Amino acid sequence: MIVQTDSVRFDSISLGGGATLGPVDVAYQSYGALNGAKSNAILVLHAFSGDAHAAGISPETGKPGWWDNMIGPGKALDTNKYFVICSNVLGGCRGTTGPSSINPATGKPFAMTFPIITIGDMVRLQRMLVEHLGIRRLLSVTGGSMGGMQALEWAVAHPEMVASAMPIATTARHSAQQIAFDEVGRQAVMADPDWANGDYYDKNLPARGLAVARMVGHITYMSDDSMREKFGRRLRNRVEFGPDFDTEFEVESYLRYRGSQFVGRFDANSYLYITKAMDYFDLANGYGSLGAALEHATARFLVISFTSDWLYPSYQSLEIVNALRSRNRDVAYCELNSNYGHDAFLVDVGEQTELVRGFLARVAREEGVQ
Amino acid sequence: MIVQTDSVRFDSISLGGGATLGPVDVAYQSYGALNGAKSNAILVLHAFSGDAHAAGISPETGKPGWWDNMIGPGKALDTNKYFVICSNVLGGCRGTTGPSSINPATGKPFAMTFPIITIGDMVRLQRMLVEHLGIRRLLSVTGGSMGGMQALEWAVAHPEMVASAMPIATTARHSAQQIAFDEVGRQAVMADPDWANGDYYDKNLPARGLAVARMVGHITYMSDDSMREKFGRRLRNRVEFGPDFDTEFEVESYLRYRGSQFVGRFDANSYLYITKAMDYFDLANGYGSLGAALEHATARFLVISFTSDWLYPSYQSLEIVNALRSRNRDVAYCELNSNYGHDAFLVDVGEQTELVRGFLARVAREEGVQ
């Protein structure tokens, strides 16, 4: 199934920080068909380095979307039943306005003059897209990692539009360790002289710094176990042991490859802005407590975490679940067994599919979706 | 107690890789007095970024040694009873010959022409030092992290000289995840243009790259819990929340500070050589299995790990213990409760002190130490 990326332009968006940004383009894809009542729409929210291409085959790259194993006919997000939308986030670099977009006031890329954005701003822009599509209420909002943060923000900030939310492998706020890993990535980018305070668009990209940042990320996305199974201590260049600087462990060449690949598809300034948005995200902000925030949510919740995910450990999902329970909200929670670490929500989708399918069927029934 | 760093020069050392390096300087400190039988010596082995200054106060910096809470009168390594030695490792940058030392053949620093070194080479040089001091048998060899690897290597490669070994928070070989973290650090250093293929000694140091590498290290040395307790989500510049690029979380400024501090005391090329030595270390190499390697050891073992140490998790200590038990070797193992992560062996030494004190008393008694 070849899918096209659509785009819509809005005159402006008012950001939570007070600034106004405009015009704003939003890149999005959709799968399945919107029903007559426009009641079968599910908004999928991508993780940090994701994009609007969640499912199907890209005509440009020939590659499947990042959640193609979850979205499609008969899959967890069944496109025979549901209309699934996914858009690139505000601040991104895959079609939606971000630091690499041209600032109409100057004719040059915004770079570091792009306004600070938050998870709340990303969600506000998604709301504009959803309303543009004529949808008044989403059957569900779902995503893993940063996508899960957006799902939580949707449920609290726009409760009347959210029938259900499925935050996966995520948190209501970054811990010190999560902030620390993000900060290392930012420092790696900014340590690269080619970053040049963000003004690199007509020059050399900060490729080395961005690659190092991505390497750190990849370690945190996998588990100790999954790295052992995938690489162990195998050498790439030869079988015989002998230490020198030329011989590579397979895990080294893998990380270098993934790091260098990332440079071709991701903007370094987007890296800075989006990680900052994640670090500043705290669902309790302005409410006093997580429970007080989630009291505003009226959605049914399905919260999922994975045993070997040490980047977004299960205790962070339990904080969300406990806060929801403390306000008598409708919540189911499952910790799924997986060795794949944080990547599990992307690659180990067997049990996740069963849970999501059952949960959505119930919500669709209760919402009267035909 | 002010301590001086001593130094001894050897004509040359034969490295495991076949090369000969010379002359070789070794920087070391010692605490307590060697008894007449020269039977009360304990060799302390430092971790990756440590040095010979393990205890007492440095006359230059006024700072205590890295294990001052473990070494001294009445402490775990009781200098009223034992003669404690600690030397900077081969390849280091704190007085022992390493990449930053002058190559006598060229009159310039070795830089990346320094030969590849292994944990085995570090231990060979330590053996030369110990024999230079007239000591034929060590009452104990001990250290945490990379120091523990050296303790294991000592016990297997030079069994006749080792009455006991206390490897702490360590492993018999690096996992894929541990190699991956080291590789990120190396890539961060080498991504800095000031690294200049290692020839930076009369120019700008690769300060930005080395600082990023150290930041990654610090995250792995702490635990999720200890970072939460120390930093949480507290902001440094102001109390009121508001996302922008100027406001820092405390954890960010801490990591930046530790990163920049490291640049002043550690050589970037030593960083590359020593992390490679750790990654290539595999106690089973040349023996076929870990059990077959440890069968050569005749020392009594005390193996210690810490519950929250996710860099050198307890299962790696248990692999050592199980291999020792499979060969009927004398081994005690304790997993100590601590929230301090890998740093626990340096900072949370209460229970560790009791274990080490009791173990050493027994070994001294059995060895007839007066």
XYZ file of C-alpha atoms in Angstrom:
740
model
C 0.000 0.000 0.000
C 1.701 3.177 -1.247
C 0.805 6.178 0.909
C 1.175 9.853 0.144
C 2.053 12.516 2.647
C -0.481 15.344 2.679
C 0.101 18.834 3.934
C -2.075 21.606 5.249
C -1.096 25.198 5.964
C -2.537 27.252 8.817
C -2.149 31.019 9.023
C -0.671 30.873 12.499
C -0.568 29.065 15.801
C -0.506 30.647 19.248
C 2.152 28.956 21.344
C 1.908 28.333 25.067
C 4.956 30.514 25.636
C 3.074 33.543 24.245
C 4.637 33.704 20.779
C 2.690 33.403 17.549
C 4.131 31.386 14.705
C 2.854 31.546 11.159
C 2.251 30.300 8.648
C 2.515 26.721 9.885
C 2.603 23.662 7.644
C 1.583 20.248 8.947
C 2.615 17.084 7.130
C 0.331 14.135 7.744
C -0.741 10.773 6.430
C -4.019 8.938 6.877
C -5.051 5.330 6.465
C -8.518 3.830 6.175
C -11.719 5.823 5.668
C -13.477 8.331 7.871
C -17.053 7.191 8.490
C -20.080 9.396 7.935
C -20.368 10.331 11.608
C -16.633 11.084 11.659
C -16.493 9.033 14.830
C -13.886 6.427 13.902
C -10.712 8.557 13.837
C -7.595 7.554 15.726
C -4.695 9.965 16.048
C -1.291 8.286 16.156
C 1.498 10.319 17.737
C 5.086 9.684 16.806
C 8.156 9.376 18.999
C 11.121 11.754 19.071
C 12.657 10.915 15.709
C 9.530 9.645 13.973
C 7.458 11.321 11.313
C 4.048 11.282 9.610
C 4.898 8.069 7.746
C 3.459 5.653 10.289
C 2.120 2.962 7.937
C 2.093 1.760 4.351
C 4.945 2.126 1.874
C 6.611 5.442 1.119
C 6.713 6.175 -2.624
C 10.048 7.967 -2.142
C 11.967 5.434 -0.059
C 9.982 2.241 -0.609
C 10.104 1.733 3.153
C 7.215 0.838 5.467
C 6.051 3.295 8.120
C 7.404 3.204 11.656
C 4.259 1.497 13.030
C 3.277 -0.456 9.936
C 3.066 -3.626 12.052
C 0.328 -1.953 14.122
C -1.664 -0.038 11.471
C -3.455 -1.653 8.522
C -6.276 -4.015 7.557
C -6.775 -6.521 10.371
C -3.974 -5.064 12.463
C -4.235 -3.518 15.942
C -5.341 -0.187 14.483
C -7.574 -1.859 11.912
C -7.965 0.371 8.875
C -11.014 -1.654 7.827
C -12.712 -0.108 10.854
C -10.817 3.003 11.794
C -9.528 6.157 10.125
C -5.957 6.569 11.335
C -4.081 9.881 11.146
C -0.446 10.616 11.881
C 1.235 14.029 11.548
C 4.804 15.207 11.937
C 5.186 17.226 15.143
C 5.654 20.958 15.394
C 9.381 21.643 15.534
C 10.081 18.606 13.388
C 11.932 18.372 10.116
C 9.789 16.014 8.097
C 7.273 18.361 6.529
C 5.893 20.200 9.546
C 7.228 23.656 10.362
C 10.349 23.576 12.488
C 13.750 25.227 12.931
C 14.832 24.234 9.411
C 11.766 25.911 7.834
C 12.093 29.268 6.121
C 11.181 32.223 8.319
C 8.992 34.360 6.034
C 10.225 37.493 7.807
C 13.838 36.883 6.781
C 13.702 34.442 3.891
C 16.169 32.243 5.781
C 15.725 29.196 7.995
C 14.556 29.969 11.516
C 17.452 27.995 13.014
C 17.762 29.001 16.680
C 15.338 31.915 16.266
C 12.545 29.338 16.144
C 10.338 29.839 19.196
C 10.580 27.381 22.077
C 7.883 24.731 21.679
C 6.303 22.352 24.142
C 4.457 19.060 23.989
C 1.339 21.190 24.559
C 2.125 23.203 21.417
C 2.571 20.029 19.365
C -0.844 18.886 20.552
C -2.459 22.283 19.829
C -1.284 22.038 16.215
C -2.571 18.462 15.989
C -5.936 19.727 17.212
C -5.977 22.289 14.412
C -5.324 19.483 11.918
C -8.017 17.247 13.403
C -10.584 20.042 13.328
C -9.509 20.907 9.778
C -10.429 17.325 8.869
C -13.886 17.938 10.371
C -13.364 15.623 13.323
C -14.829 16.743 16.622
C -13.927 13.776 18.761
C -11.141 11.234 18.418
C -11.916 7.603 19.116
C -8.402 7.314 20.443
C -5.030 9.031 20.724
C -2.013 6.777 20.989
C 1.726 6.611 20.653
C 4.888 5.388 22.339
C 7.616 7.356 24.096
C 7.176 11.055 23.189
C 3.994 9.952 21.401
C 2.690 8.772 24.760
C 3.393 12.174 26.289
C 1.294 13.769 23.559
C -1.501 11.254 24.213
C -1.485 12.236 27.894
C -1.459 15.941 27.009
C -4.400 15.433 24.618
C -6.435 13.681 27.295
C -5.841 16.400 29.902
C -5.824 19.564 27.761
C -8.583 18.638 25.276
C -10.705 16.095 27.148
C -13.908 16.717 25.220
C -12.178 15.571 22.027
C -10.700 12.339 23.369
C -12.777 9.186 23.853
C -9.767 7.103 24.776
C -5.994 7.346 25.173
C -3.304 4.680 24.904
C 0.004 6.058 26.207
C 2.710 3.439 25.652
C 6.252 3.150 27.077
C 6.105 6.717 28.313
C 6.073 9.005 31.309
C 4.173 11.989 32.693
C 7.533 13.743 33.180
C 11.190 13.100 32.442
C 13.374 11.927 35.313
C 16.812 13.383 35.996
C 18.344 10.431 34.146
C 16.167 11.014 31.079
C 17.019 14.714 31.071
C 20.686 13.771 31.444
C 20.658 11.514 28.384
C 18.922 14.236 26.349
C 21.424 16.814 27.547
C 24.343 14.625 26.463
C 22.808 14.465 22.996
C 22.338 18.229 22.874
C 25.879 18.845 24.071
C 27.208 16.443 21.432
C 25.387 18.428 18.723
C 26.459 21.807 20.075
C 30.074 20.625 20.567
C 30.351 20.162 16.803
C 31.877 23.370 15.359
C 29.746 22.798 12.250
C 26.661 23.381 14.374
C 27.721 27.076 14.313
C 25.021 28.194 16.782
C 22.456 26.594 14.523
C 23.317 28.505 11.334
C 24.567 25.575 9.293
C 21.844 25.211 6.661
C 23.867 26.507 3.724
C 27.134 25.026 5.048
C 28.369 21.717 6.473
C 25.853 19.939 8.670
C 26.936 19.140 12.251
C 27.115 15.521 11.169
C 29.631 14.231 13.693
C 27.886 15.709 16.709
C 24.437 14.580 15.608
C 25.755 11.066 14.943
C 27.218 10.816 18.445
C 23.924 12.040 19.905
C 22.051 9.365 17.985
C 24.458 6.654 19.133
C 23.676 7.476 22.762
C 19.991 7.328 21.902
C 20.250 3.902 20.339
C 21.865 2.429 23.439
C 18.976 3.690 25.535
C 16.392 2.295 23.107
C 17.748 -1.241 23.407
C 18.177 -3.443 26.476
C 21.309 -5.088 27.835
C 19.729 -8.411 26.807
C 18.738 -7.382 23.302
C 22.208 -5.954 22.634
C 23.752 -9.204 23.847
C 21.481 -11.242 21.590
C 22.008 -9.004 18.579
C 25.774 -8.357 18.898
C 27.366 -10.089 21.869
C 31.125 -9.576 21.618
C 31.313 -10.583 17.955
C 33.944 -8.854 15.863
C 33.132 -7.423 12.479
C 36.419 -7.538 10.608
C 37.787 -10.914 11.642
C 37.145 -13.843 13.897
C 40.491 -14.082 15.656
C 40.897 -11.979 18.740
C 43.513 -9.287 18.838
C 43.120 -5.828 20.213
C 43.832 -2.883 17.959
C 42.018 0.253 16.868
C 41.013 -1.204 13.482
C 39.115 -4.225 14.738
C 35.515 -3.397 15.421
C 32.999 -5.093 17.598
C 29.770 -5.499 15.676
C 27.979 -3.265 18.156
C 30.431 -0.470 17.344
C 29.899 -0.565 13.601
C 26.137 -0.847 14.089
C 26.045 2.274 16.254
C 28.285 4.206 13.872
C 26.083 3.194 10.950
C 22.877 4.220 12.709
C 24.482 7.471 13.810
C 25.634 8.410 10.319
C 22.298 7.369 8.772
C 20.411 9.643 11.137
C 22.288 12.683 9.879
C 20.694 12.268 6.465
C 17.146 12.354 7.720
C 17.060 14.527 10.823
C 17.781 18.165 11.499
C 20.185 18.941 14.345
C 18.211 21.986 15.510
C 15.009 19.917 15.600
C 16.992 17.532 17.811
C 17.621 20.376 20.262
C 14.076 21.791 20.247
C 12.246 18.488 20.509
C 14.422 17.036 23.264
C 13.921 20.273 25.207
C 10.164 19.920 24.760
C 10.347 16.400 26.202
C 12.526 17.469 29.126
C 10.219 20.350 30.052
C 7.079 18.248 29.711
C 5.445 17.677 33.086
C 1.791 16.759 32.926
C 1.282 18.123 36.451
C 2.441 21.621 35.474
C -0.230 24.161 36.271
C -2.375 21.614 38.109
C -0.369 21.028 41.281
C -0.182 17.275 41.011
C -0.407 14.480 38.488
C -3.716 13.395 39.981
C -5.153 16.909 39.744
C -4.079 17.070 36.083
C -5.539 13.701 35.171
C -8.788 14.573 36.957
C -9.469 16.741 33.888
C -9.285 13.725 31.611
C -12.516 11.932 30.749
C -11.032 9.379 28.338
C -10.739 5.644 28.938
C -7.070 4.799 29.327
C -4.992 1.812 28.295
C -1.445 2.209 29.656
C 1.268 -0.164 28.414
C 4.893 -0.582 29.485
C 7.584 -3.194 28.842
C 9.671 -5.148 31.340
C 13.089 -4.449 29.774
C 12.446 -0.769 28.954
C 14.985 0.991 31.184
C 14.621 4.359 29.408
C 10.914 4.653 30.296
C 10.672 2.107 33.115
C 7.363 0.621 34.193
C 7.327 2.608 37.440
C 6.698 5.735 35.355
C 3.642 4.138 33.747
C 2.470 3.078 37.195
C 2.656 6.683 38.385
C 0.186 7.563 35.622
C -2.042 4.583 36.432
C -2.027 5.310 40.163
C -2.884 8.969 39.578
C -5.775 7.965 37.288
C -7.043 5.436 39.837
C -6.832 8.040 42.605
C -9.396 10.078 40.630
C -11.575 7.087 39.730
C -10.702 7.293 36.087
C -11.235 4.377 33.714
C -7.798 2.802 33.257
C -6.342 -0.566 32.326
C -2.627 -1.197 32.697
C -0.421 -3.921 31.287
C 3.296 -4.472 31.680
C 4.306 -6.674 28.781
C 7.230 -9.076 28.834
C 9.822 -8.195 26.230
C 13.605 -8.252 25.877
C 13.609 -5.423 23.346
C 13.881 -2.537 25.782
C 12.275 0.757 24.826
C 12.112 -0.359 21.171
C 9.564 -3.013 22.197
C 6.568 -0.795 21.359
C 7.887 -0.648 17.792
C 9.091 -4.203 17.234
C 7.511 -6.608 19.744
C 3.861 -5.945 18.983
C 2.209 -9.356 19.405
C 0.651 -8.897 22.845
C 0.378 -5.150 22.313
C -1.814 -5.847 19.287
C -4.206 -8.026 21.301
C -4.517 -5.416 24.037
C -5.058 -2.503 21.671
C -7.553 -4.399 19.516
C -9.691 -5.402 22.483
C -9.565 -1.985 24.080
C -10.511 -0.175 20.857
C -13.410 -2.568 20.201
C -14.865 -1.740 23.598
C -14.402 2.009 23.170
C -15.913 1.908 19.661
C -18.920 -0.009 21.019
C -19.435 2.416 23.888
C -19.047 5.394 21.563
C -21.576 3.909 19.160
C -19.194 3.734 16.215
C -20.844 1.992 13.247
C 48.143 12.680 56.037
C 50.043 14.240 53.116
C 51.203 11.612 50.629
C 53.822 11.892 47.931
C 53.658 10.204 44.559
C 56.766 8.137 43.880
C 57.997 7.073 40.504
C 60.158 4.259 39.206
C 61.576 3.840 35.713
C 62.003 0.471 34.007
C 64.131 0.012 30.889
C 61.306 -1.614 28.988
C 58.188 -3.754 29.147
C 57.220 -6.521 26.732
C 53.582 -6.118 25.783
C 51.200 -8.972 25.133
C 50.716 -7.762 21.573
C 54.414 -8.362 20.835
C 55.709 -4.791 21.009
C 58.347 -3.599 23.449
C 57.921 -0.242 25.122
C 60.685 1.570 26.960
C 61.638 3.232 29.069
C 58.481 3.025 31.183
C 57.724 5.192 34.186
C 55.304 4.070 36.870
C 53.766 6.548 39.290
C 52.678 5.052 42.582
C 51.781 5.833 46.145
C 52.027 3.632 49.230
C 50.458 3.822 52.667
C 51.452 2.010 55.870
C 54.655 0.022 56.347
C 55.900 -3.141 54.703
C 56.639 -5.754 57.384
C 59.943 -7.623 57.626
C 58.599 -10.701 55.839
C 57.142 -8.448 53.127
C 53.937 -10.408 53.507
C 51.446 -7.630 54.306
C 51.233 -5.852 50.927
C 47.910 -5.093 49.259
C 47.820 -3.799 45.698
C 44.935 -1.428 45.002
C 43.920 -1.107 41.338
C 42.214 2.014 40.107
C 39.197 2.396 37.839
C 39.163 3.924 34.365
C 39.768 7.552 35.260
C 41.529 7.015 38.595
C 45.194 7.411 39.407
C 47.869 6.470 41.961
C 46.422 8.879 44.538
C 44.157 6.408 46.295
C 44.444 7.697 49.880
C 45.722 10.544 52.034
C 45.916 14.176 50.990
C 47.638 15.331 47.821
C 50.189 18.093 48.497
C 49.387 19.636 45.110
C 45.590 19.692 45.208
C 44.842 19.252 48.900
C 42.319 16.615 47.925
C 41.882 13.144 49.430
C 42.549 10.042 47.344
C 39.784 8.311 45.422
C 39.499 5.499 48.020
C 40.500 7.458 51.108
C 37.356 6.196 52.855
C 38.651 2.634 52.446
C 42.424 3.054 53.058
C 43.966 4.335 56.289
C 44.440 3.572 59.973
C 41.484 1.516 61.198
C 39.789 1.547 57.795
C 38.951 -1.446 55.587
C 42.491 -1.561 54.205
C 44.005 -0.840 57.611
C 47.380 0.852 57.204
C 48.229 -0.041 60.814
C 48.383 -3.629 59.587
C 48.881 -3.557 55.847
C 51.196 -1.937 53.326
C 48.953 -0.591 50.588
C 50.244 0.270 47.104
C 48.442 1.969 44.231
C 49.976 2.810 40.844
C 48.697 4.649 37.803
C 47.976 2.203 34.976
C 50.021 1.772 31.819
C 48.480 3.982 29.139
C 47.369 6.479 31.767
C 48.126 10.168 32.008
C 48.863 10.631 35.689
C 52.560 9.835 35.900
C 52.735 6.418 34.265
C 53.812 6.165 30.633
C 50.947 6.617 28.205
C 50.045 8.231 24.885
C 50.834 11.713 26.228
C 54.387 10.675 27.243
C 57.379 11.667 25.131
C 58.492 9.005 22.682
C 62.292 8.992 23.094
C 62.688 8.005 19.441
C 61.023 11.191 18.209
C 61.144 13.633 21.097
C 57.403 14.119 20.707
C 54.393 12.633 22.486
C 53.502 9.118 21.362
C 49.893 10.168 20.671
C 48.284 7.469 18.486
C 51.642 5.776 17.818
C 51.476 4.456 21.387
C 51.189 0.661 21.212
C 47.856 -0.983 21.932
C 47.741 -2.032 25.573
C 45.609 -4.562 27.411
C 44.514 -5.155 30.979
C 47.161 -7.909 30.954
C 49.843 -5.344 30.079
C 48.719 -3.056 32.902
C 49.067 -5.985 35.293
C 52.497 -6.978 33.906
C 53.773 -3.484 34.663
C 52.250 -3.630 38.146
C 54.087 -6.911 38.694
C 57.364 -5.214 37.762
C 56.624 -2.528 40.340
C 55.708 -5.029 43.035
C 58.869 -7.064 42.422
C 60.887 -3.829 42.384
C 59.567 -3.231 45.887
C 60.865 -6.669 46.875
C 57.424 -8.195 47.303
C 57.025 -11.787 46.147
C 53.449 -12.361 47.139
C 50.581 -9.942 47.603
C 48.246 -10.435 50.506
C 45.502 -9.098 48.281
C 44.728 -7.380 44.999
C 41.577 -5.282 44.876
C 39.757 -2.587 42.991
C 36.398 -1.620 41.547
C 35.281 -1.464 37.935
C 38.398 -1.620 35.702
C 40.338 -2.180 38.938
C 38.349 -5.352 39.444
C 39.277 -6.543 35.954
C 42.935 -6.095 36.881
C 42.385 -8.025 40.131
C 40.905 -10.915 38.123
C 43.779 -10.780 35.628
C 46.310 -10.813 38.485
C 44.706 -13.884 40.048
C 44.671 -15.841 36.786
C 47.926 -14.708 35.132
C 50.139 -14.488 38.230
C 48.518 -16.888 40.697
C 51.647 -17.606 42.710
C 51.849 -13.939 43.690
C 48.239 -13.499 44.805
C 46.996 -14.754 48.187
C 43.584 -13.174 47.718
C 41.602 -11.079 45.269
C 38.660 -8.741 45.841
C 37.115 -7.784 42.485
C 34.356 -5.225 43.110
C 31.559 -3.969 40.823
C 33.226 -5.496 37.814
C 33.013 -8.098 35.087
C 35.116 -10.802 33.455
C 34.279 -9.247 30.077
C 32.416 -6.248 28.734
C 28.916 -6.807 27.383
C 27.713 -5.313 24.109
C 26.071 -2.501 26.089
C 29.288 -1.690 27.946
C 31.257 -1.683 24.680
C 28.567 0.547 23.186
C 28.858 3.162 25.935
C 32.661 3.162 25.589
C 32.362 3.496 21.831
C 30.082 6.525 22.182
C 32.735 8.142 24.367
C 35.469 7.382 21.841
C 33.367 8.691 18.966
C 32.645 11.871 20.911
C 36.387 12.432 21.389
C 37.259 11.623 17.786
C 34.384 13.759 16.440
C 36.085 16.826 17.918
C 38.190 18.425 15.155
C 40.673 19.460 17.858
C 41.421 15.780 18.436
C 43.308 15.964 15.089
C 43.999 12.222 14.945
C 45.563 12.476 18.364
C 48.172 15.135 17.543
C 46.784 17.900 19.721
C 49.434 18.170 22.449
C 50.908 21.493 21.337
C 47.536 22.814 20.148
C 43.973 23.049 21.417
C 42.855 20.027 23.438
C 39.747 18.190 22.183
C 37.940 19.630 25.169
C 34.379 19.559 23.837
C 34.520 15.951 22.695
C 36.159 14.713 25.875
C 33.610 16.579 27.991
C 30.702 14.950 26.150
C 32.346 11.546 26.599
C 32.665 12.159 30.316
C 29.034 13.261 30.595
C 27.898 9.919 29.187
C 30.177 8.192 31.678
C 28.718 10.049 34.634
C 25.179 8.987 33.757
C 26.287 5.343 33.740
C 28.082 5.701 37.081
C 24.935 6.880 38.844
C 21.554 5.184 39.197
C 18.116 6.428 38.190
C 17.367 6.665 41.934
C 20.532 8.491 42.917
C 20.049 11.030 40.102
C 16.484 11.600 41.261
C 17.603 12.120 44.839
C 20.493 14.401 43.891
C 18.809 16.492 41.171
C 15.191 15.557 40.541
C 13.736 18.087 38.112
C 15.073 21.102 40.004
C 16.022 24.116 37.943
C 19.287 25.912 38.489
C 18.636 29.476 37.372
C 15.167 30.062 38.752
C 12.323 28.422 40.550
C 9.481 29.308 38.233
C 8.851 26.943 35.368
C 9.183 28.144 31.834
C 10.832 26.326 28.980
C 13.658 28.049 27.131
C 17.222 27.241 26.187
C 18.713 29.330 29.006
C 17.019 27.624 31.916
C 19.000 24.650 33.109
C 17.950 21.654 35.061
C 20.442 21.062 37.871
C 21.384 17.733 36.365
C 22.393 19.504 33.155
C 24.732 21.972 34.797
C 26.192 19.215 36.988
C 27.035 17.073 33.967
C 28.481 20.018 32.061
C 30.622 20.929 35.065
C 31.920 17.391 35.517
C 32.584 17.126 31.808
C 34.579 20.346 31.646
C 36.492 19.493 34.836
C 37.574 16.175 33.385
C 39.295 17.894 30.473
C 41.777 19.472 32.870
C 42.936 16.213 34.373
C 42.622 13.530 31.738
C 44.220 12.950 28.370
C 41.882 12.261 25.447
C 44.178 9.670 23.896
C 44.427 7.838 27.231
C 40.629 7.808 27.120
C 40.759 5.963 23.793
C 43.482 3.478 24.749
C 42.140 2.577 28.177
C 38.517 2.146 27.086
C 39.747 -0.118 24.266
C 41.715 -2.157 26.832
C 38.521 -2.605 28.862
C 36.436 -3.541 25.828
C 38.947 -6.147 24.654
C 39.381 -7.623 28.141
C 37.937 -11.126 28.332
C 39.305 -13.229 31.148
C 38.434 -16.393 29.198
C 40.658 -15.434 26.248
C 43.212 -18.135 25.599
C 41.611 -20.508 28.095
C 38.429 -21.524 26.311
C 36.043 -20.631 29.114
C 35.786 -18.478 32.190
C 35.943 -21.579 34.392
C 39.072 -22.837 32.642
C 40.688 -19.430 33.160
C 39.785 -19.193 36.829
C 40.994 -22.758 37.400
C 44.486 -21.228 37.212
C 43.733 -18.956 40.149
C 44.717 -20.145 43.619
C 43.691 -16.999 45.505
C 40.804 -16.717 47.932
C 38.139 -14.492 46.371
C 35.736 -11.937 47.781
C 33.413 -10.728 45.009
C 31.188 -7.695 45.674
C 28.472 -6.091 43.561
C 25.773 -3.479 44.215
C 22.033 -3.717 43.637
C 21.624 -0.443 41.713
C 24.791 -0.786 39.595
C 23.365 -1.062 36.080
C 26.732 -0.463 34.377
C 28.302 -3.567 35.959
C 25.193 -5.465 37.027
C 25.312 -8.201 39.644
C 24.772 -10.937 37.072
C 28.295 -10.245 35.794
C 29.737 -10.784 39.265
C 27.690 -13.970 39.554
C 29.250 -15.263 36.333
C 32.648 -14.931 38.021
C 31.407 -16.535 41.239
C 29.746 -19.429 39.400
C 32.879 -20.086 37.354
C 35.004 -20.092 40.522
C 32.576 -22.439 42.271
C 32.572 -24.765 39.243
C 36.314 -25.241 39.851
C 36.015 -25.541 43.625
C 37.775 -22.275 44.224
C 37.514 -20.399 47.523
C 34.995 -17.628 46.925
C 32.612 -15.476 48.934
C 30.090 -13.254 47.177
C 27.999 -10.381 48.458
C 25.530 -8.203 46.622
C 25.237 -5.039 48.706
C 22.159 -2.841 48.822
C 22.888 0.652 47.574
C 21.122 3.360 45.596
C 24.386 4.850 44.358
C 24.723 2.784 41.190
C 28.216 1.966 39.962
C 29.656 4.749 42.143
C 28.658 2.731 45.221
C 32.097 1.102 45.567
C 33.549 4.606 45.914
C 30.951 6.312 48.087
C 28.776 3.768 49.924
C 31.511 1.880 51.755
C 29.911 0.994 55.108
C 29.048 -2.645 54.467
C 31.905 -2.985 51.995
C 34.303 -2.035 54.803
C 32.979 -4.765 57.106
C 33.257 -7.401 54.383
C 36.760 -6.412 53.303
C 38.031 -6.123 56.886
C 36.819 -9.591 57.854
C 38.031 -11.205 54.656
C 41.520 -9.678 54.946
C 41.829 -10.701 58.613
C 41.166 -14.309 57.655
C 43.591 -14.239 54.701
C 46.297 -12.596 56.852
C 45.805 -15.257 59.516
C 46.006 -18.102 57.003
C 49.056 -16.545 55.356
C 50.772 -16.176 58.720
C 51.084 -12.401 58.506
C 52.509 -11.016 61.757
